[in-house]
Coordinates of C-alpha atoms in Angstrom, one line a residue:
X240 CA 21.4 -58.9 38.0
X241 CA 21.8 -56.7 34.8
X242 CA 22.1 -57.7 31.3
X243 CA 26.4 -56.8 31.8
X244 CA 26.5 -58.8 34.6
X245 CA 24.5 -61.6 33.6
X246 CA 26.3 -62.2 30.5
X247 CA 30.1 -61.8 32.3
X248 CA 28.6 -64.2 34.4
X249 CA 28.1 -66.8 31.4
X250 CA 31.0 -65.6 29.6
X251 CA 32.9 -66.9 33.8
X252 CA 30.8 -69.9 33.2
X253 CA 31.9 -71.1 29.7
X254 CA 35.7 -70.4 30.3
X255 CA 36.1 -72.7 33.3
X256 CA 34.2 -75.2 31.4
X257 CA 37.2 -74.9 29.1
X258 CA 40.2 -74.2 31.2
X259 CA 39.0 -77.4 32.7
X260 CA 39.8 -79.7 29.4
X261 CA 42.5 -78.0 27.9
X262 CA 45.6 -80.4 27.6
X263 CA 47.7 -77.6 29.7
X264 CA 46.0 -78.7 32.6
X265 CA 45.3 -82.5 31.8
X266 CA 47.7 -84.2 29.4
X267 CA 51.1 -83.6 31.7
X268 CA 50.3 -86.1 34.5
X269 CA 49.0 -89.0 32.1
X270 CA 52.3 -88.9 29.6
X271 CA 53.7 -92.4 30.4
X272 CA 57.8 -92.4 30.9
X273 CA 59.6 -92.7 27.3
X274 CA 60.6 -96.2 25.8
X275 CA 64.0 -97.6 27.6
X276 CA 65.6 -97.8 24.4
X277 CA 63.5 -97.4 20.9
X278 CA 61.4 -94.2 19.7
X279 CA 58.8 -92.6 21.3
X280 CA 56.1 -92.0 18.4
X281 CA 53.5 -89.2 18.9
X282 CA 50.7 -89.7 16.8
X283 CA 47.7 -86.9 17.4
X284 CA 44.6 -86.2 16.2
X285 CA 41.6 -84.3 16.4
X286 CA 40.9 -80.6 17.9
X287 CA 43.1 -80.6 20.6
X288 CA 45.5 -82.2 18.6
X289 CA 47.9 -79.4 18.3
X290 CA 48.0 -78.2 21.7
X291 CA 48.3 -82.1 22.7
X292 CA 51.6 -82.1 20.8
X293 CA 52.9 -79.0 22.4
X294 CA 52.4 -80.3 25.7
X295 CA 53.8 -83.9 25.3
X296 CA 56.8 -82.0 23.1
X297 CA 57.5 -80.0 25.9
X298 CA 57.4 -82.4 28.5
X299 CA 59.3 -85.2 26.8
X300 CA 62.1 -82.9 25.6
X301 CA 62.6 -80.3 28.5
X302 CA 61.1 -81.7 31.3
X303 CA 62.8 -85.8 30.7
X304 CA 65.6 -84.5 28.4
X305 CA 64.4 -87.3 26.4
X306 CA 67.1 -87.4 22.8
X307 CA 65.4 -85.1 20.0
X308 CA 66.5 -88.1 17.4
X309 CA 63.9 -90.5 19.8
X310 CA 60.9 -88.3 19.2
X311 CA 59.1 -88.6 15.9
X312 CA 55.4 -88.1 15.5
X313 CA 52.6 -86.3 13.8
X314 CA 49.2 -84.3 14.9
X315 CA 46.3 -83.3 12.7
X316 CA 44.0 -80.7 13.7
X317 CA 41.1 -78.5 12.1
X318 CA 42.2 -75.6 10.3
X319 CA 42.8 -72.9 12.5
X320 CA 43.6 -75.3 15.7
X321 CA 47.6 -75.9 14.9
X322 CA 49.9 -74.5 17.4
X323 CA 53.9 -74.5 17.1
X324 CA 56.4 -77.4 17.7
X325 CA 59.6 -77.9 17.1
X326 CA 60.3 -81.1 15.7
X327 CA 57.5 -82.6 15.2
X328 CA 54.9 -82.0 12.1
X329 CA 51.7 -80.1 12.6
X330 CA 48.9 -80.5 10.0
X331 CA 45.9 -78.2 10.0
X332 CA 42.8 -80.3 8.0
X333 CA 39.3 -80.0 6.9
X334 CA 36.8 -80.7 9.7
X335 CA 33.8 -81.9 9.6
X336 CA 34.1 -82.5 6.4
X337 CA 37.6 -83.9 5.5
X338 CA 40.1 -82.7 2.7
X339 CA 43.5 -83.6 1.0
X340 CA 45.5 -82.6 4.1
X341 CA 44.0 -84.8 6.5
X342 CA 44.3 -87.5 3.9
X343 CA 48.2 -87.0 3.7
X344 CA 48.0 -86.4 7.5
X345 CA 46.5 -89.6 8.7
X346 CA 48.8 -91.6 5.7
X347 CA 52.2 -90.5 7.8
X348 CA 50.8 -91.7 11.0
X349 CA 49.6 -94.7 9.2
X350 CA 53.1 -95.0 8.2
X351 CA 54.7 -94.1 11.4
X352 CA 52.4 -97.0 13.6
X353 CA 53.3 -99.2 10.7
X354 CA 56.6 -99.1 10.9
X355 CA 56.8 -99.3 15.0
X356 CA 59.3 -102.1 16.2
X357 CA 58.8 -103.6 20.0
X358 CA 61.0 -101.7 21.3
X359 CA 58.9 -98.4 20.4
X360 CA 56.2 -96.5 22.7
X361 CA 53.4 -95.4 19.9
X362 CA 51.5 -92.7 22.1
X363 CA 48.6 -91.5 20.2
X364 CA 46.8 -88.1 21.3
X365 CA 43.2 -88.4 20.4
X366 CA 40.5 -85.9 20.8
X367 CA 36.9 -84.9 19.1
X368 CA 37.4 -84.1 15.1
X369 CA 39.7 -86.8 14.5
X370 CA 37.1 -89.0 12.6
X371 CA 37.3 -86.2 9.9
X372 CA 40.9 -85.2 10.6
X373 CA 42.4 -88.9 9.8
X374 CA 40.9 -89.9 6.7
X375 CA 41.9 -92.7 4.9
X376 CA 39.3 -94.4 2.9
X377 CA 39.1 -98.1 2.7
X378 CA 39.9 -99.5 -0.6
X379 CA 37.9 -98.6 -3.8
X380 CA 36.7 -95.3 -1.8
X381 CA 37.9 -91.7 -3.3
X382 CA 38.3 -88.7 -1.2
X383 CA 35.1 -87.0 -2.8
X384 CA 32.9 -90.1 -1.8
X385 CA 34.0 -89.6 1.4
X386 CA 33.4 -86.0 1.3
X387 CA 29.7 -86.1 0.1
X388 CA 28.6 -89.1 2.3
X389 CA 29.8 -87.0 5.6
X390 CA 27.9 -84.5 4.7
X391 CA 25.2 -86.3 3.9
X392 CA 25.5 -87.7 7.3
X393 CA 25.4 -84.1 9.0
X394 CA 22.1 -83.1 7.3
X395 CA 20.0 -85.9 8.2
X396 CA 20.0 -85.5 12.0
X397 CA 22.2 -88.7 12.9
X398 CA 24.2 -88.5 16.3
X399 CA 27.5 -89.0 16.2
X400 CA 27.7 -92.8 17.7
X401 CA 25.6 -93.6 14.2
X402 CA 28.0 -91.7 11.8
X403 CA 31.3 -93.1 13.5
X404 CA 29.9 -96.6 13.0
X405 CA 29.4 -95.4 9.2
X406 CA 32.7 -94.1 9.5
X407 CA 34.6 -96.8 11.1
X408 CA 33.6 -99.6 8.4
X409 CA 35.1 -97.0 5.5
X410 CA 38.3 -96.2 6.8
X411 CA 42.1 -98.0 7.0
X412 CA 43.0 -96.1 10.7
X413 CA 39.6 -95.6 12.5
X414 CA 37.6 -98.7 14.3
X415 CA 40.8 -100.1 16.0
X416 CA 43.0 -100.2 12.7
X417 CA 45.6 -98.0 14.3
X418 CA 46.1 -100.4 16.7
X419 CA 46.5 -103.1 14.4
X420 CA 48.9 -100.9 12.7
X421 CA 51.2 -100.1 15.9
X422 CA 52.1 -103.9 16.5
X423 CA 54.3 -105.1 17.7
X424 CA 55.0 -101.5 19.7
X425 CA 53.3 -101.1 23.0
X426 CA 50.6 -98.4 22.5
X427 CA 49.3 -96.0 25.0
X428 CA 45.9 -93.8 24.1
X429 CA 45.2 -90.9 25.7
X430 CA 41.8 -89.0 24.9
X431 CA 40.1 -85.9 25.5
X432 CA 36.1 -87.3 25.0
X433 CA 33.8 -84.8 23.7
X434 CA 31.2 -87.7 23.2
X435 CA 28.2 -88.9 25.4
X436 CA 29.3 -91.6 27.6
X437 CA 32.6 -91.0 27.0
X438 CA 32.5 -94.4 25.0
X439 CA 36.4 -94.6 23.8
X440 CA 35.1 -96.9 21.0
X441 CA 33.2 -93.8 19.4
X442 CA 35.5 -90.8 20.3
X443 CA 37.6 -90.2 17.5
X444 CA 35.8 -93.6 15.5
X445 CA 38.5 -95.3 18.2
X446 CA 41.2 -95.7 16.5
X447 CA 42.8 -98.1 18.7
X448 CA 40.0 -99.6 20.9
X449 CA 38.1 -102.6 19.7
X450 CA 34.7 -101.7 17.7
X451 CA 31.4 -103.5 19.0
X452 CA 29.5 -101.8 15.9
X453 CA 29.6 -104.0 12.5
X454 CA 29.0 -103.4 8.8
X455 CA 25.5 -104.4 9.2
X456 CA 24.4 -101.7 11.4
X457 CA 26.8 -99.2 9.4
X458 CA 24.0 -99.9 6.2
X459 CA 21.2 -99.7 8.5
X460 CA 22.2 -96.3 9.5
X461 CA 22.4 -95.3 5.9
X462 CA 19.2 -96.9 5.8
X463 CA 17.4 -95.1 8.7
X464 CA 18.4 -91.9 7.5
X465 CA 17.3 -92.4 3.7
X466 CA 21.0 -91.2 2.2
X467 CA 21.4 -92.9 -0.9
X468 CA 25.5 -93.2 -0.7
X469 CA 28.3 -93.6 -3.6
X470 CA 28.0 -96.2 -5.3
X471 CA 31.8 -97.4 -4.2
X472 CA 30.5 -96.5 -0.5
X473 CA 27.5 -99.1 -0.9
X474 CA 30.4 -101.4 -2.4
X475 CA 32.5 -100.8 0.4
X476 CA 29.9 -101.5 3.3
X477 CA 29.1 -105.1 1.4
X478 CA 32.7 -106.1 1.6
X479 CA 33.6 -108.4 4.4
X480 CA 37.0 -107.2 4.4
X481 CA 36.4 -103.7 5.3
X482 CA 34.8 -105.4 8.9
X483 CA 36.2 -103.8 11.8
X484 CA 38.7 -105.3 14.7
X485 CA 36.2 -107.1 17.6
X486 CA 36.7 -107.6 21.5
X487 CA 39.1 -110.1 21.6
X488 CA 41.5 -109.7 19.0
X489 CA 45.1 -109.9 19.4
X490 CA 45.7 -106.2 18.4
X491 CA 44.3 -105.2 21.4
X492 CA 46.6 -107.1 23.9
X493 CA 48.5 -105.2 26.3
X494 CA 47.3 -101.5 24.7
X495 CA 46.3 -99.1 27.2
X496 CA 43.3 -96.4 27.1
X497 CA 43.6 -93.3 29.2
X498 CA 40.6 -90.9 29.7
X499 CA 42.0 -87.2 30.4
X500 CA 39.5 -85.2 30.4
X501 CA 35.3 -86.0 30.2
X502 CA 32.8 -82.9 29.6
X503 CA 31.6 -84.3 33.2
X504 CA 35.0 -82.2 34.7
X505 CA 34.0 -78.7 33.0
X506 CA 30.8 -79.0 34.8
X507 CA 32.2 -79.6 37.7
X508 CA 34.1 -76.5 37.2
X509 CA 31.2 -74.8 36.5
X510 CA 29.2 -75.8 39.0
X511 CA 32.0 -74.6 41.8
X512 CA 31.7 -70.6 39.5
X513 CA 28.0 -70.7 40.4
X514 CA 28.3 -71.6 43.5
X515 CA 30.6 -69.0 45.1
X516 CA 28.3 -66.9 43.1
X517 CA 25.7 -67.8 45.6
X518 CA 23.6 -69.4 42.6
X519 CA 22.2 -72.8 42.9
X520 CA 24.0 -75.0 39.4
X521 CA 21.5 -77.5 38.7
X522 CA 23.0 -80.4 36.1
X523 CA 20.7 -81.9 33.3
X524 CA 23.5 -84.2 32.5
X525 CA 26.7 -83.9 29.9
X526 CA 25.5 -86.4 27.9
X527 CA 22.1 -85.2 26.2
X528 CA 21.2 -85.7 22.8
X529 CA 18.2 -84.6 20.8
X530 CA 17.1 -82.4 18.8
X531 CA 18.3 -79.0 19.6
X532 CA 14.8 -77.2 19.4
X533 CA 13.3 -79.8 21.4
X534 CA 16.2 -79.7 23.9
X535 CA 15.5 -75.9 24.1
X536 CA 11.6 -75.8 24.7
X537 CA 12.3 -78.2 27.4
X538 CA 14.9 -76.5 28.8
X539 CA 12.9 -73.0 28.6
X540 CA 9.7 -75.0 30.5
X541 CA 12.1 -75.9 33.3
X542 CA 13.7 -72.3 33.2
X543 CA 10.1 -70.8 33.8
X544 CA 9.3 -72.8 36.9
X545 CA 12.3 -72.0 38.8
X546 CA 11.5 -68.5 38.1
X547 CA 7.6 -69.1 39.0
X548 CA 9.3 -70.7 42.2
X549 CA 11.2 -67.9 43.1
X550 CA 14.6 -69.4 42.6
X551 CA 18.5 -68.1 41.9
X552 CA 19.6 -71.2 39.7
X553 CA 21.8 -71.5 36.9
X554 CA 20.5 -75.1 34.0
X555 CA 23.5 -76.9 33.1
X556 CA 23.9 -79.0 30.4
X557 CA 25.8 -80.9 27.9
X558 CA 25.9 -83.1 25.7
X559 CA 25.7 -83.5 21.6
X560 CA 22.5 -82.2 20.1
X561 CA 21.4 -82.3 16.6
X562 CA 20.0 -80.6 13.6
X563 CA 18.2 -81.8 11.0
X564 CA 18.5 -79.6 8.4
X565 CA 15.3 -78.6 6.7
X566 CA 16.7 -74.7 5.5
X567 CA 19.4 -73.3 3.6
X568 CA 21.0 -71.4 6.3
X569 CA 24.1 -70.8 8.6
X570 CA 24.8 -72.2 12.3
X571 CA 25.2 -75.5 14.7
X572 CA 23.8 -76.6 17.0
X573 CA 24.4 -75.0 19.9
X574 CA 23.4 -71.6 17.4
X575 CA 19.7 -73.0 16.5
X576 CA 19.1 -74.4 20.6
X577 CA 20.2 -70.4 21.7
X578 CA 17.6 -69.4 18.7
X579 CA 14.6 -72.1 20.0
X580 CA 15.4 -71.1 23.4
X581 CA 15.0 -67.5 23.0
X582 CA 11.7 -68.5 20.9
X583 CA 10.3 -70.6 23.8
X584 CA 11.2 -68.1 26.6
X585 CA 9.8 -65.5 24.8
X586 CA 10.8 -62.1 26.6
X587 CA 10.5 -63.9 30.2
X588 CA 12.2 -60.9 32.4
X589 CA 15.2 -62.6 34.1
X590 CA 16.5 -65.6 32.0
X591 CA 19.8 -66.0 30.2
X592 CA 21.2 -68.2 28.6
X593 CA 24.4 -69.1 26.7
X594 CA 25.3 -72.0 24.5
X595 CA 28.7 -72.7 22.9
X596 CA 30.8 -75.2 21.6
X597 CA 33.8 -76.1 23.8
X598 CA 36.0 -76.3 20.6
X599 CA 35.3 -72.9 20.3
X600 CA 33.1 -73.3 16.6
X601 CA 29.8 -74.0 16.4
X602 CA 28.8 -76.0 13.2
X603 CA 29.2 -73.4 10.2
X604 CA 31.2 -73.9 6.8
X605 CA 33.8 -75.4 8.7
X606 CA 36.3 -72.4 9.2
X607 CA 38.1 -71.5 12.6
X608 CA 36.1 -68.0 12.7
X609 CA 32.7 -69.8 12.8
X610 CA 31.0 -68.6 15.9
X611 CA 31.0 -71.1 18.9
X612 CA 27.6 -70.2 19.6
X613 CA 24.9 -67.5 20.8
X614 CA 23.9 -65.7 24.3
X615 CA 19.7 -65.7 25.0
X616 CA 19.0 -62.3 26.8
X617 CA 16.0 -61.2 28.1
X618 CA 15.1 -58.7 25.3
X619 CA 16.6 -60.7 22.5
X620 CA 13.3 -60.6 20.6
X621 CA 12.5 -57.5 21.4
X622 CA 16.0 -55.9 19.7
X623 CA 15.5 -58.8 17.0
X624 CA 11.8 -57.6 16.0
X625 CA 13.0 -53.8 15.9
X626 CA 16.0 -54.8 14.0
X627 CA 13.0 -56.3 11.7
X628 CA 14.1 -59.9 12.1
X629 CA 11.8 -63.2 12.5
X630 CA 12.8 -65.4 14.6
X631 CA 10.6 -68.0 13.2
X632 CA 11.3 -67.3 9.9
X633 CA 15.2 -67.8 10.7
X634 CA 14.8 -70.9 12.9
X635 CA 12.2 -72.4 9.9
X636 CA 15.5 -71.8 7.6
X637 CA 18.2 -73.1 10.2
X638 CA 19.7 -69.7 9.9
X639 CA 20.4 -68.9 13.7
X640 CA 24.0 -67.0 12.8
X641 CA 22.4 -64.7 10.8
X642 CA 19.6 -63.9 13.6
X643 CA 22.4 -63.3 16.4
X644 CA 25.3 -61.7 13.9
X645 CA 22.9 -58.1 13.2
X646 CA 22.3 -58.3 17.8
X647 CA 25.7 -59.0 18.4
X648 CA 25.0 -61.8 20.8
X649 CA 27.2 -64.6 19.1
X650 CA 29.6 -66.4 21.2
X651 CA 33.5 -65.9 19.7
X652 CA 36.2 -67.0 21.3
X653 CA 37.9 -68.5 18.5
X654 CA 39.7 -71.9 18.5
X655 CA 40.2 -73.0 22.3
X656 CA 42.5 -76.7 20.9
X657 CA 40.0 -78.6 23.1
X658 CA 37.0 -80.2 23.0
X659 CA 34.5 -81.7 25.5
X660 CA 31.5 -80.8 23.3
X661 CA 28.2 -78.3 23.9
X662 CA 28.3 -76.2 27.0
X663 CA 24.5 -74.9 27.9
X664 CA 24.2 -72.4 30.9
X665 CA 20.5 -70.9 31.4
X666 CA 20.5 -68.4 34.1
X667 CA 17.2 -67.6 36.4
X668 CA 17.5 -64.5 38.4
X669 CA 15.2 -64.1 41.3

């Protein structure tokens, strides 16, 4: 297989993975029926919020002819992931770190759940990035101390199940307060995970799903990590008030939590690309964690063997890995595992690789250009070292955009409006 055809067959991979979770093809058949007689409130959030809310828009006003005057509702999204409706508002907000707009955001669909009667159908649209898109601190918190705890959080290597149960015990929507909110209105969730396990209580901080995690643990993960927070954060996470709804309460009674789309259905995708490809997909699992050096050298050992072996296989893998930042540079994730990778594999003739986030942006400043991630070729370190680049030096500095930017091996595609999380693909040619 050549280099062109190699990376055309990643590029094959990665947009199945995607087609697979975008709310085109699996938010129409889970949109319940509309409410008999009140509103039908669309609250969205998250990534895939936008397209979410085209969808349902579409569905309820063309395809059930449901009144214009019943449908109210707002989405919140990342900059960059909006996408037109008609009626109903569409907010572009900071993500991951969150911003003014969110802040206004998530305070109209706290006020739209609030104000939800029994005869009302609140339908909230929930997908990865809504923890940052709906942002409304608990009492005594500012915007800013939100701002510089998250990041705080990002650069110390926690996974995301530990910073949503920082984030859940700091917020009025998040750890089941939406639901709270949407009484006495029935209240249908459904959710596009982008989390390992698919665990509804941590996609999104689950808004309206009862939260298992306490204030307790939410210090100890401050604690774990050594982040010294705002002083009205540490106020905050000692207040028994700001505890989060438990198993059991009454908010939770007769709400109902629908799973669309899992990273588990992209692979499954994928898997069917590689196979009528006549190359063996071999899953590692969509829900890895880890460092994403150590995820890479791993990966690279296996990648060696099947060559040693003699073997046509394609390494699948998902998941959410981690950085811990130690440098001053640019990239995610996905970015610094396509930079460790190459490092481990080390010129082996035959093995690709690609890496991208299924959102389409791969860690960064937070803008909707950000890369998604990288492509590993066989003679990446070879056109890195003529170009005069280290990749030591740039993995040392967690600077894996500006390694792949100069080769012209990042992966682009710009905002897809879903998200099922990191998509790895590590190719072994015979």
């Amino acid at each position: 297989m050549t280099d062109v055809s190699a990376r055309s067959f990643l590029d094959r991979l990665f947009t199945a993975a995607v087609a697979a979770a975008h709310p085109s093809t699996c938010l129409p058949p889970a949109l319940p029926p509309p409410p008999a007689h009140g509103r039908l409130i669309l609250l969205a959030a998250g990534k895939a919020a936008g397209s979410m809310l085209e969808v349902a828009e579409r569905h309820y006003l063309d395809e059930m002819g449901v009144d214009p005057a019943r449908l109210v509702g707002i989405g919140v999204a990342r900059h960059g992931y909006g996408r037109p409706t008609r009626q109903l508002e569409m907010v572009e907000a900071g993500h991951p770190v969150p911003d003014a707009a969110g802040l206004a955001g998530a305070q109209k669909a706290i006020d739209l759940a609030a104000s939800a009667t029994a005869d009302d159908l609140v339908l909230v649209l929930l997908s990865g990035g809504a923890s940052a898109n709906w942002i409304a601190p608990a009492e005594g918190v500012e915007l800013d101390d939100k701002r510089a705890l998250t990041r705080a959080l990002l650069r110390s290597g926690a996974n995301i199940t530990e910073i949503n149960t920082v984030r859940k015990h700091l917020s009025g929507i998040k750890g089941g307060r939406l639901a709270a909110l949407a009484q006495p209105a029935r209240l249908v969730t459904l959710s596009v995970s982008d989390v390992p396990g698919d665990d509804p209580a941590v996609i999104g901080s689950g808004p309206t799903v009862p939260d298992p995690t306490t204030l307790a643990e939410a210090r100890d993960v401050l604690a774990r990590y050594r982040i010294d927070p705002p002083p009205s954060v540490a106020v905050a996470l000692r207040d028994p008030a700001n505890e989060s709804p438990k198993p059991g309460d009454a908010a939770f009674a007769g709400s109902q939590y629908i799973l669309i789309s899992r990273p588990a259905d992209s692979f499954v995708a994928a898997e069917k690309i590689a196979r009528e490809a006549g190359i063996e997909p071999i899953l590692l699992g969509d829900n890895l964690e880890g460092e994403a050096r150590e995820v890479a050298d791993a990966q690279a050992a296996t990648a060696k063997e099947l060559k040693a072996a003699g073997r046509r296989a394609v390494l699948l893998s998902g998941g959410e890995l981690t950085v811990t930042m130690r440098g001053q540079g640019r990239g995610g994730p996905n970015q610094e595992y396509a930079l460790a990778l190459a490092v481990a594999l080390d010129g082996a003739p035959g093995i690709y690789a690609v890496a991208g986030d299924t959102d389409g942006t791969d860690g960064g400043g937070g803008d909707a250009s950000d890369p998604a991630g990288a492509y590993v070729m066989p003679d990446t370190l070879a056109r890195a070292r003529a170009a005069g680049l280290d990749p030591a030096a740039f993995l040392a500095n967690n600077d894996s955009t500006s390694f792949f930017e100069p080769l012209g091996d990042l992966l682009t595609p710009g905002p897809t409006c879903t998200n099922v999380n990191d998509f790895r693909a590590v190719l072994v040619d015979e």
